[in-house]
Amino acid sequence: MSDDPTRPIPRVPPQPPRPRAGAGEQGDRDPDRSDGLRGLQTAVVVLAVVAVAALGIAVWALVDGGGDDRGGGGGRNAQAVSALRSDVRELRRQVDELPSADDLSALQKDVDELSGRLDEATDDLAAARDAAEGVERLRSDLDGLRSDLDALAQRVEDLEAAPNGGAPAAP
């Protein structure tokens, strides 16, 4: 063989095309592909079995543990639900006992009316205090007039009892 760069390159005869998978008999398939497909099919079957088993266990746990108090917490959950229901009933009762908007507006009307009456009573009390002070002044003045009248009556008696017949005594 020579390394002549100008020599012609020998031609390779064309090879027949490879058959596609599934095109012919089972033996016609590519051995690498069929092993991969079989492994994938096996994995899918195993996963399906595990999923069905997990679903069965979950359903069994729900059905068997639903009314069971053997330590699964079902009793505590039932007690908690019962306590919550009781709390909700109590809250509803308290809300039902709360006054309505109509009750509150009637109460506000009563408060406003009582406030007005209180203002009037306060004014009346102030007027009564002023009147009481006036009565006390009148009583004091009356007491002064009585004492003056008593003094005057005493002088009149003294003058009538005098020996001159009512003439003032000479000094």
GROMACS .gro file of C-alpha atoms in nm:
model
  171
    1MET     CA    1   0.000   0.000   0.000
    2SER     CA    2   0.118   0.330  -0.085
    3ASP     CA    3   0.043   0.663   0.068
    4ASP     CA    4  -0.028   0.828  -0.251
    5PRO     CA    5  -0.266   1.113  -0.188
    6THR     CA    6  -0.408   1.089  -0.532
    7ARG     CA    7  -0.512   0.729  -0.518
    8PRO     CA    8  -0.886   0.659  -0.522
    9ILE     CA    9  -1.064   0.565  -0.198
   10PRO     CA   10  -1.216   0.221  -0.206
   11ARG     CA   11  -1.594   0.213  -0.181
   12VAL     CA   12  -1.770   0.035   0.104
   13PRO     CA   13  -2.068  -0.168  -0.008
   14PRO     CA   14  -2.400  -0.039   0.131
   15GLN     CA   15  -2.543  -0.234   0.426
   16PRO     CA   16  -2.905  -0.332   0.443
   17PRO     CA   17  -3.114  -0.114   0.676
   18ARG     CA   18  -3.176  -0.242   1.029
   19PRO     CA   19  -3.531  -0.349   1.100
   20ARG     CA   20  -3.727  -0.125   1.341
   21ALA     CA   21  -3.844  -0.262   1.672
   22GLY     CA   22  -4.172  -0.444   1.628
   23ALA     CA   23  -4.139  -0.452   1.254
   24GLY     CA   24  -4.072  -0.822   1.235
   25GLU     CA   25  -4.045  -1.115   1.468
   26GLN     CA   26  -3.943  -1.096   1.835
   27GLY     CA   27  -3.586  -1.186   1.745
   28ASP     CA   28  -3.563  -0.894   1.505
   29ARG     CA   29  -3.557  -0.636   1.787
   30ASP     CA   30  -3.252  -0.464   1.917
   31PRO     CA   31  -3.139  -0.663   2.224
   32ASP     CA   32  -3.043  -0.346   2.421
   33ARG     CA   33  -3.384  -0.189   2.371
   34SER     CA   34  -3.588  -0.494   2.465
   35ASP     CA   35  -3.398  -0.539   2.794
   36GLY     CA   36  -3.465  -0.173   2.882
   37LEU     CA   37  -3.834  -0.208   2.799
   38ARG     CA   38  -3.865  -0.524   3.008
   39GLY     CA   39  -3.695  -0.352   3.303
   40LEU     CA   40  -3.926  -0.053   3.269
   41GLN     CA   41  -4.233  -0.277   3.256
   42THR     CA   42  -4.116  -0.459   3.568
   43ALA     CA   43  -4.059  -0.130   3.752
   44VAL     CA   44  -4.408  -0.007   3.659
   45VAL     CA   45  -4.567  -0.331   3.783
   46VAL     CA   46  -4.372  -0.313   4.113
   47LEU     CA   47  -4.473   0.052   4.164
   48ALA     CA   48  -4.838  -0.032   4.091
   49VAL     CA   49  -4.833  -0.313   4.349
   50VAL     CA   50  -4.675  -0.083   4.611
   51ALA     CA   51  -4.932   0.191   4.538
   52VAL     CA   52  -5.225  -0.051   4.571
   53ALA     CA   53  -5.081  -0.186   4.898
   54ALA     CA   54  -5.035   0.167   5.038
   55LEU     CA   55  -5.390   0.259   4.938
   56GLY     CA   56  -5.523  -0.055   5.106
   57ILE     CA   57  -5.332   0.023   5.427
   58ALA     CA   58  -5.460   0.381   5.429
   59VAL     CA   59  -5.821   0.273   5.380
   60TRP     CA   60  -5.785   0.008   5.651
   61ALA     CA   61  -5.640   0.267   5.894
   62LEU     CA   62  -5.927   0.506   5.826
   63VAL     CA   63  -6.196   0.243   5.864
   64ASP     CA   64  -6.043   0.064   6.164
   65GLY     CA   65  -5.913   0.371   6.353
   66GLY     CA   66  -6.219   0.594   6.306
   67GLY     CA   67  -6.410   0.484   6.616
   68ASP     CA   68  -6.119   0.330   6.806
   69ASP     CA   69  -5.988   0.469   7.136
   70ARG     CA   70  -5.690   0.233   7.165
   71GLY     CA   71  -5.432   0.509   7.188
   72GLY     CA   72  -5.451   0.632   6.834
   73GLY     CA   73  -5.569   0.969   6.959
   74GLY     CA   74  -5.925   0.914   6.842
   75GLY     CA   75  -6.064   0.962   7.195
   76ARG     CA   76  -5.876   1.286   7.241
   77ASN     CA   77  -5.995   1.409   6.904
   78ALA     CA   78  -6.355   1.324   6.990
   79GLN     CA   79  -6.318   1.507   7.322
   80ALA     CA   80  -6.164   1.807   7.148
   81VAL     CA   81  -6.445   1.816   6.892
   82SER     CA   82  -6.702   1.787   7.170
   83ALA     CA   83  -6.536   2.071   7.363
   84LEU     CA   84  -6.526   2.286   7.050
   85ARG     CA   85  -6.894   2.221   6.984
   86SER     CA   86  -6.975   2.316   7.341
   87ASP     CA   87  -6.773   2.637   7.306
   88VAL     CA   88  -6.948   2.721   6.980
   89ARG     CA   89  -7.289   2.665   7.144
   90GLU     CA   90  -7.192   2.890   7.435
   91LEU     CA   91  -7.069   3.162   7.198
   92ARG     CA   92  -7.391   3.140   6.996
   93ARG     CA   93  -7.594   3.171   7.317
   94GLN     CA   94  -7.394   3.477   7.420
   95VAL     CA   95  -7.433   3.634   7.076
   96ASP     CA   96  -7.807   3.567   7.084
   97GLU     CA   97  -7.827   3.742   7.421
   98LEU     CA   98  -7.651   4.053   7.293
   99PRO     CA   99  -7.880   4.350   7.233
  100SER     CA  100  -7.992   4.419   6.880
  101ALA     CA  101  -7.941   4.746   6.695
  102ASP     CA  102  -8.301   4.843   6.778
  103ASP     CA  103  -8.236   4.777   7.146
  104LEU     CA  104  -7.921   4.989   7.133
  105SER     CA  105  -8.099   5.278   6.960
  106ALA     CA  106  -8.382   5.264   7.218
  107LEU     CA  107  -8.123   5.262   7.495
  108GLN     CA  108  -7.945   5.560   7.339
  109LYS     CA  109  -8.279   5.743   7.321
  110ASP     CA  110  -8.338   5.670   7.690
  111VAL     CA  111  -7.987   5.789   7.778
  112ASP     CA  112  -8.042   6.113   7.586
  113GLU     CA  113  -8.378   6.166   7.760
  114LEU     CA  114  -8.228   6.098   8.104
  115SER     CA  115  -7.939   6.330   8.026
  116GLY     CA  116  -8.187   6.608   7.947
  117ARG     CA  117  -8.380   6.538   8.267
  118LEU     CA  118  -8.055   6.542   8.464
  119ASP     CA  119  -7.968   6.882   8.319
  120GLU     CA  120  -8.312   7.012   8.418
  121ALA     CA  121  -8.279   6.864   8.769
  122THR     CA  122  -7.934   7.024   8.803
  123ASP     CA  123  -8.079   7.360   8.704
  124ASP     CA  124  -8.369   7.310   8.949
  125LEU     CA  125  -8.124   7.219   9.226
  126ALA     CA  126  -7.920   7.533   9.161
  127ALA     CA  127  -8.240   7.740   9.172
  128ALA     CA  128  -8.346   7.565   9.496
  129ARG     CA  129  -8.007   7.641   9.653
  130ASP     CA  130  -8.042   8.005   9.552
  131ALA     CA  131  -8.394   8.010   9.699
  132ALA     CA  132  -8.270   7.844  10.019
  133GLU     CA  133  -8.000   8.110  10.053
  134GLY     CA  134  -8.268   8.377  10.002
  135VAL     CA  135  -8.489   8.217  10.266
  136GLU     CA  136  -8.196   8.208  10.507
  137ARG     CA  137  -8.131   8.578  10.444
  138LEU     CA  138  -8.502   8.650  10.500
  139ARG     CA  139  -8.500   8.444  10.819
  140SER     CA  140  -8.194   8.631  10.940
  141ASP     CA  141  -8.356   8.964  10.854
  142LEU     CA  142  -8.676   8.852  11.026
  143ASP     CA  143  -8.484   8.754  11.337
  144GLY     CA  144  -8.318   9.097  11.331
  145LEU     CA  145  -8.657   9.265  11.292
  146ARG     CA  146  -8.796   9.061  11.584
  147SER     CA  147  -8.512   9.162  11.808
  148ASP     CA  148  -8.554   9.525  11.698
  149LEU     CA  149  -8.930   9.495  11.759
  150ASP     CA  150  -8.870   9.343  12.101
  151ALA     CA  151  -8.630   9.624  12.185
  152LEU     CA  152  -8.883   9.879  12.067
  153ALA     CA  153  -9.158   9.713  12.269
  154GLN     CA  154  -8.934   9.722  12.575
  155ARG     CA  155  -8.870  10.093  12.528
  156VAL     CA  156  -9.241  10.157  12.489
  157GLU     CA  157  -9.307   9.970  12.813
  158ASP     CA  158  -9.030  10.158  12.986
  159LEU     CA  159  -9.173  10.489  12.867
  160GLU     CA  160  -9.525  10.403  12.981
  161ALA     CA  161  -9.401  10.295  13.320
  162ALA     CA  162  -9.204  10.614  13.372
  163PRO     CA  163  -9.339  10.849  13.651
  164ASN     CA  164  -9.376  11.148  13.422
  165GLY     CA  165  -9.643  10.981  13.224
  166GLY     CA  166  -9.443  10.903  12.933
  167ALA     CA  167  -9.216  11.206  12.926
  168PRO     CA  168  -8.859  11.124  12.895
  169ALA     CA  169  -8.661  11.159  13.215
  170ALA     CA  170  -8.425  11.453  13.241
  171PRO     CA  171  -8.073  11.381  13.259
   0.00000   0.00000   0.00000
